[in-house]
Short mmCIF file of C-alpha atoms in Angstrom, two decimals:
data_model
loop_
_atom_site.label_atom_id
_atom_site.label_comp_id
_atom_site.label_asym_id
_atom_site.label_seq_id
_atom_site.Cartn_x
_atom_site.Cartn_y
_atom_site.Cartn_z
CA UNK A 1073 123.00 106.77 77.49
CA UNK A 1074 121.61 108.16 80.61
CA UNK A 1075 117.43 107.93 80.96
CA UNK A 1076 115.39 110.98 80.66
CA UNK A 1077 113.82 111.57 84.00
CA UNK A 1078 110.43 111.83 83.79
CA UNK A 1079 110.18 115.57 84.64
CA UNK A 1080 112.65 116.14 81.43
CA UNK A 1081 110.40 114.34 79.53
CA UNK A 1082 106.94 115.87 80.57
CA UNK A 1083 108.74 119.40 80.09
CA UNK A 1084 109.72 118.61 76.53
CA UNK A 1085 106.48 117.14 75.05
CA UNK A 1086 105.11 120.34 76.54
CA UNK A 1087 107.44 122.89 74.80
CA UNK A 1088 106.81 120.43 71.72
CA UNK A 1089 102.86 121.16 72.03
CA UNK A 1090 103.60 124.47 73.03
CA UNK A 1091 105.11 125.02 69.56
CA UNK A 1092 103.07 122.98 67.38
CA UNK A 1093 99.90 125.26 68.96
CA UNK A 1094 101.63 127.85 68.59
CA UNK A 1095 101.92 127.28 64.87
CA UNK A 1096 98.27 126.60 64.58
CA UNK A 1097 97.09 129.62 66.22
CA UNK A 1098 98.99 131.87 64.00
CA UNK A 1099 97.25 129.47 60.76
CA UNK A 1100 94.09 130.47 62.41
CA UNK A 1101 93.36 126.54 62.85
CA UNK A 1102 92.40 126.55 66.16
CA UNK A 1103 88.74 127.50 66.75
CA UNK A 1104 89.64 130.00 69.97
CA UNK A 1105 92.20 132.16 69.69
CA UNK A 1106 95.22 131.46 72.04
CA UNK A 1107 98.07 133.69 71.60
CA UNK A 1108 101.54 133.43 72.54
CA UNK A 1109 101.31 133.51 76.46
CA UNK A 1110 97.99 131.67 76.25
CA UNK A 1111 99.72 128.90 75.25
CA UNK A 1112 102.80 129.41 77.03
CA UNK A 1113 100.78 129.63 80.71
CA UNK A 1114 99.21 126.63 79.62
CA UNK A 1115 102.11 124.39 79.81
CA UNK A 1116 103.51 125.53 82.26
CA UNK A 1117 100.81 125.29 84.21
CA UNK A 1118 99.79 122.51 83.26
CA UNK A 1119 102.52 120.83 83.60
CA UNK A 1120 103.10 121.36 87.21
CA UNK A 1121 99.36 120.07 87.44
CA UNK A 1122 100.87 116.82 86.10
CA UNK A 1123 104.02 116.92 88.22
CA UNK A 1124 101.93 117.41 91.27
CA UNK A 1125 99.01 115.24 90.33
CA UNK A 1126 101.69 112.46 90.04
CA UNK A 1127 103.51 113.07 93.58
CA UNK A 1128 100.00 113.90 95.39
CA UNK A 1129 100.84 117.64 95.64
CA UNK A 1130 97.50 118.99 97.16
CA UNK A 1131 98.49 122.78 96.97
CA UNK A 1132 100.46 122.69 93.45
CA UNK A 1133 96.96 120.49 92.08
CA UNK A 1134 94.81 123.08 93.46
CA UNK A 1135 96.75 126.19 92.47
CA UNK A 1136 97.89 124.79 88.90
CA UNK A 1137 93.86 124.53 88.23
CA UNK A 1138 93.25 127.86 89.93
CA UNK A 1139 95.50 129.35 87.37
CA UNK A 1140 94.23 127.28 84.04
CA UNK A 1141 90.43 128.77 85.10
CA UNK A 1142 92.44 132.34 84.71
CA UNK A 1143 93.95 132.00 82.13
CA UNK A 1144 90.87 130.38 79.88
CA UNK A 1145 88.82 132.80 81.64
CA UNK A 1146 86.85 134.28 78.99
CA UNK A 1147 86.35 131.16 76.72
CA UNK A 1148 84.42 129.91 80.24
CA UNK A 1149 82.75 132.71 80.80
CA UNK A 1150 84.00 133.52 84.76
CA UNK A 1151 85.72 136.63 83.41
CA UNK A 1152 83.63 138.11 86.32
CA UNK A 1153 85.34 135.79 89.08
CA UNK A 1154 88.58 136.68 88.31
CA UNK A 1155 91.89 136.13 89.63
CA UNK A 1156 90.85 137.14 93.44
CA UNK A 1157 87.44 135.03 93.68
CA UNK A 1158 89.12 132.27 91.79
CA UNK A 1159 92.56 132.55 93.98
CA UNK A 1160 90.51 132.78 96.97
CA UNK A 1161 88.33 129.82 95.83
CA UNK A 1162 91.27 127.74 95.22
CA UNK A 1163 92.58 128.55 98.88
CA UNK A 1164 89.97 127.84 100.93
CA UNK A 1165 89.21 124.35 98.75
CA UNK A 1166 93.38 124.08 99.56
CA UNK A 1167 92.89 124.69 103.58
CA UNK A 1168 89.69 122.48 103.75
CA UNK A 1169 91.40 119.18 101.76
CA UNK A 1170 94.06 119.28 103.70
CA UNK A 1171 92.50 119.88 107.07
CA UNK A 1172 90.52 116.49 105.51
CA UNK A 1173 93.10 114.67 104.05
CA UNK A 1174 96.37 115.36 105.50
CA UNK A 1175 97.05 112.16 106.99
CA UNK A 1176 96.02 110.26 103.65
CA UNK A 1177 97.50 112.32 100.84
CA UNK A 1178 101.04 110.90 100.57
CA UNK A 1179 102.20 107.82 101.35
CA UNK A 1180 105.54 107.55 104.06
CA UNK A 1181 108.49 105.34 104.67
CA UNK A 1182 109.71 104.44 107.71
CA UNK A 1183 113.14 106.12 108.06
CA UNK A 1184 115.16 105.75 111.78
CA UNK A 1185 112.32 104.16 113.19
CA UNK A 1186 110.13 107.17 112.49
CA UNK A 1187 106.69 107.39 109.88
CA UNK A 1188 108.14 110.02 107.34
CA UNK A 1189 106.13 111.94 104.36
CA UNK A 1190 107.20 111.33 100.66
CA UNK A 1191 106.14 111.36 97.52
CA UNK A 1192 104.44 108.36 95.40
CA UNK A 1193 106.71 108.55 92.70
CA UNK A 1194 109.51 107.66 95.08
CA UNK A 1195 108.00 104.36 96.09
CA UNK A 1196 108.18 103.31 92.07
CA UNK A 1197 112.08 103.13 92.17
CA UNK A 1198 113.53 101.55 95.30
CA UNK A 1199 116.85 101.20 93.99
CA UNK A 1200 116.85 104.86 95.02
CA UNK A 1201 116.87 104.03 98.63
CA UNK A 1202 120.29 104.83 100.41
CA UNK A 1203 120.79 104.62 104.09
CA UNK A 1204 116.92 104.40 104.63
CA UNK A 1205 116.61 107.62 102.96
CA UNK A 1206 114.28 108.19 100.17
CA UNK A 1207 115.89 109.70 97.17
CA UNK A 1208 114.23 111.20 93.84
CA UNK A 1209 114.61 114.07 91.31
CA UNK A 1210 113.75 116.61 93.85
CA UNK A 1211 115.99 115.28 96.39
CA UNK A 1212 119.76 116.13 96.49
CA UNK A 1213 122.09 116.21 99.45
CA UNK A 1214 124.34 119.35 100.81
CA UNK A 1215 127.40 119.50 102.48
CA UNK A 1216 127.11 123.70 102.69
CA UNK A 1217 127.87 125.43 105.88
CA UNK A 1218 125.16 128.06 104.82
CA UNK A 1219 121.88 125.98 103.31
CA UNK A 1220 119.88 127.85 100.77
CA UNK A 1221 116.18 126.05 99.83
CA UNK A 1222 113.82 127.80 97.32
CA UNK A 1223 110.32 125.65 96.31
CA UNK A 1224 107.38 126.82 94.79
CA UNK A 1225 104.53 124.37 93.79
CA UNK A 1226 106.19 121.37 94.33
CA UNK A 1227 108.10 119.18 96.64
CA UNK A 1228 111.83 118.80 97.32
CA UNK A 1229 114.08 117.41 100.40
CA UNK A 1230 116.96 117.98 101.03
CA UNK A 1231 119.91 116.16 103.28
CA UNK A 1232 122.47 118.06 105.11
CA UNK A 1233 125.84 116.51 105.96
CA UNK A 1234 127.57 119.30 106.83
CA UNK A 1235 129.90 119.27 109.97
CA UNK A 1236 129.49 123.27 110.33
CA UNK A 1237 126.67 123.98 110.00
CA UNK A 1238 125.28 128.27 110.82
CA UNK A 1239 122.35 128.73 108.66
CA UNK A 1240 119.15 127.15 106.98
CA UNK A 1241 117.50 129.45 104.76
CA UNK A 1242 114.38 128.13 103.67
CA UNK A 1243 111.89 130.16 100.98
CA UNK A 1244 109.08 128.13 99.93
CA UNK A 1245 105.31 128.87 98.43
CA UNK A 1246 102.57 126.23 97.94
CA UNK A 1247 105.38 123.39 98.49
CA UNK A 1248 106.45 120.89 100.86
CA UNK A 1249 109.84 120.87 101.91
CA UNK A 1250 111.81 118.08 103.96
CA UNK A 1251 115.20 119.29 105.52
CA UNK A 1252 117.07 116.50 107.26
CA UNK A 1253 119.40 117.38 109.72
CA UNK A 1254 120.12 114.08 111.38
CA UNK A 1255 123.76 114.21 109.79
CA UNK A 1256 124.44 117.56 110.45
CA UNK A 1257 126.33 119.21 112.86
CA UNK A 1258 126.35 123.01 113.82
CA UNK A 1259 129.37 125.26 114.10
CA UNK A 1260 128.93 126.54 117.07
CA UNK A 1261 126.12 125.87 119.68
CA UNK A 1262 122.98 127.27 117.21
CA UNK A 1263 121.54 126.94 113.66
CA UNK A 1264 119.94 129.13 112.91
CA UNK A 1265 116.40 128.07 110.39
CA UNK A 1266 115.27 131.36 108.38
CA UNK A 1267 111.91 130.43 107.31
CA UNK A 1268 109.84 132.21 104.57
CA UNK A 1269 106.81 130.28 104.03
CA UNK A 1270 103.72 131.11 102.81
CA UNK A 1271 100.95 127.95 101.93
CA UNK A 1272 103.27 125.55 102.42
CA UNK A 1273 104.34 122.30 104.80
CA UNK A 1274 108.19 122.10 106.22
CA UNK A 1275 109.58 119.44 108.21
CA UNK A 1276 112.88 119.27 109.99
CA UNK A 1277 114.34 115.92 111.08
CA UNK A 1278 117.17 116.72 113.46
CA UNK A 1279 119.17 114.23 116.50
CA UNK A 1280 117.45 113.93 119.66
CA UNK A 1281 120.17 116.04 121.68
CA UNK A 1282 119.30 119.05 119.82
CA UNK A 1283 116.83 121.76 121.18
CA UNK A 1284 114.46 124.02 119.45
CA UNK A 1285 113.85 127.54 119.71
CA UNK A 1286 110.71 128.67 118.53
CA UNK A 1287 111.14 132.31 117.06
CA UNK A 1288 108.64 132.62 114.33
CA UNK A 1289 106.03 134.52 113.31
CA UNK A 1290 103.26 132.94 112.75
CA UNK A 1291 99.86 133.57 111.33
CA UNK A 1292 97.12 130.98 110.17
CA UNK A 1293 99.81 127.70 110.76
CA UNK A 1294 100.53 125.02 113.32
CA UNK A 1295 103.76 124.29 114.38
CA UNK A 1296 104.29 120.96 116.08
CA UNK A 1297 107.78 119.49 117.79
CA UNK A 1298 107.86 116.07 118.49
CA UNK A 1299 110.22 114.58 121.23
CA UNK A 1300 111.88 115.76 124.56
CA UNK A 1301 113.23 118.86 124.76
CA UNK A 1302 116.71 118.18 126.42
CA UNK A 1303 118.11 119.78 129.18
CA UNK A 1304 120.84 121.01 127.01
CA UNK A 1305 122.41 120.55 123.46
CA UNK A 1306 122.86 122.13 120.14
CA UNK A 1307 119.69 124.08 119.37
CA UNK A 1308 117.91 124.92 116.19
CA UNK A 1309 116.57 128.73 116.04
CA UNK A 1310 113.31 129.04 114.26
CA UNK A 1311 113.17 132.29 113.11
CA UNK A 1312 111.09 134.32 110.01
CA UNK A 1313 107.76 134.20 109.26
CA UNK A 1314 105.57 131.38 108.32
CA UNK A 1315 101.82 132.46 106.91
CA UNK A 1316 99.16 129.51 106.41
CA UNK A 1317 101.27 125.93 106.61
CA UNK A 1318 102.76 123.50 109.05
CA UNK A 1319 106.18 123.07 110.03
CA UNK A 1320 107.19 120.22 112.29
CA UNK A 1321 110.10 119.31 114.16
CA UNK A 1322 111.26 115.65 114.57
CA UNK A 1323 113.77 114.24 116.44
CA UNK A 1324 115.05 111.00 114.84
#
């Protein structure tokens, strides 16, 4: 029998409290009254507070809390606060931590020679390592000509083999995302990277002989390529918009 990961399991013990409070709120044994999306908020947000907690997520910690104080609102009296204060609260704590802490918050690997970001629950299974990639639950592989990558809260990378690569299409919200293109190989002489980010980190790994063309709109985010920018080669089109984050570009 295959083992639970440990995402399957944190998910079920929280549907399983989610209906034994359930029950209990309805017998009126619970001394504040919950409700049905009360309780249903509450696990899921709590969770991803877990999840990220667990693989040093600064912006799904942050935001996860942000939206418990909502939620139990009244019960803490900050009903005045509310979600924007709160939300706003939550960001600015978000911007300054990892202005602070970037360099400290998750551990890396060396992969190629070069100091990569993962997460800490990686390092706890290094049978996992392939090819001196890191592998977990929220990493998978793709061999698509036409990559589609949605995060939200949480952390995911993702390794492209394909040998036709057009298109990167990457949508992600208070996540980190890791797209490694060191495998890949366009179709034609672009790929093209559409990028919808919004409080978020992305980094692209791609071969030294490709070039990068910076076409995004940016606002509140630093965007840093590491490497020589060849005279000519394959180039990756950054393109979209990207609003408080960092994206960086290596070359490995």
């Amino acid at each position: 029998m295959r083992k639970a990961s440990f995402g399957r399991v944190l998910w079920g013990l929280g549907l399983l409290a989610a209906a034994a409070f359930l029950v209990l709120d309805q017998l009126h044994l619970i001394p504040v009254e919950l409700g049905f999306w009360t309780i249903f908020w509450t696990v899921v947000f709590a969770a991803t507070l877990i999840t990220s907690l667990i693989n040093r997520s600064l912006g799904g910690t942050i935001f996860s809390i942000a939206f418990l104080l909502i939620i139990y609102a009244k019960p803490l009296h900050i009903e005045s606060i509310v979600p924007w204060t709160v939300l706003l609260a939550a960001f600015l704590v978000w911007g300054g931590l990892r202005l602070i802490f970037k360099k400290s918050w998750k551990p890396t690997v060396i992969i190629n020679g070069e100091k990569v970001s993962t997460n800490w629950s990686d390092l706890k299974a290094p049978h996992k390592f392939k090819a001196e990639h890191v592998f977990s639950d929220t990493t998978s592989s793709d061999n698509g000509d036409n990559i589609v990558i949605s995060e939200k809260m949480s952390s995911t990378s993702r390794y492209v083999h394909s040998q036709h690569l057009e298109t990167v299409t990457i949508n992600v919200s208070m996540g980190d995302v890791n797209v490694y293109l060191d495998s890949a190989k366009p179709a034609g002489d672009e790929v093209i990277a559409n990028v919808n980010m919004s409080m978020g980190e992305l980094n692209f790994y791609i071969p030294t002989s490709w070039r990068v063309d910076n076409q995004l709109n940016q606002g509140f985010n630093d965007i840093t390529i590491d490497g020589d920018q060849p005279a000519e080669g394959p180039t990756l089109v950054l393109q979209g918009r990207a609003n408080v984050g960092d994206i960086t570009v290596k070359r490995v």
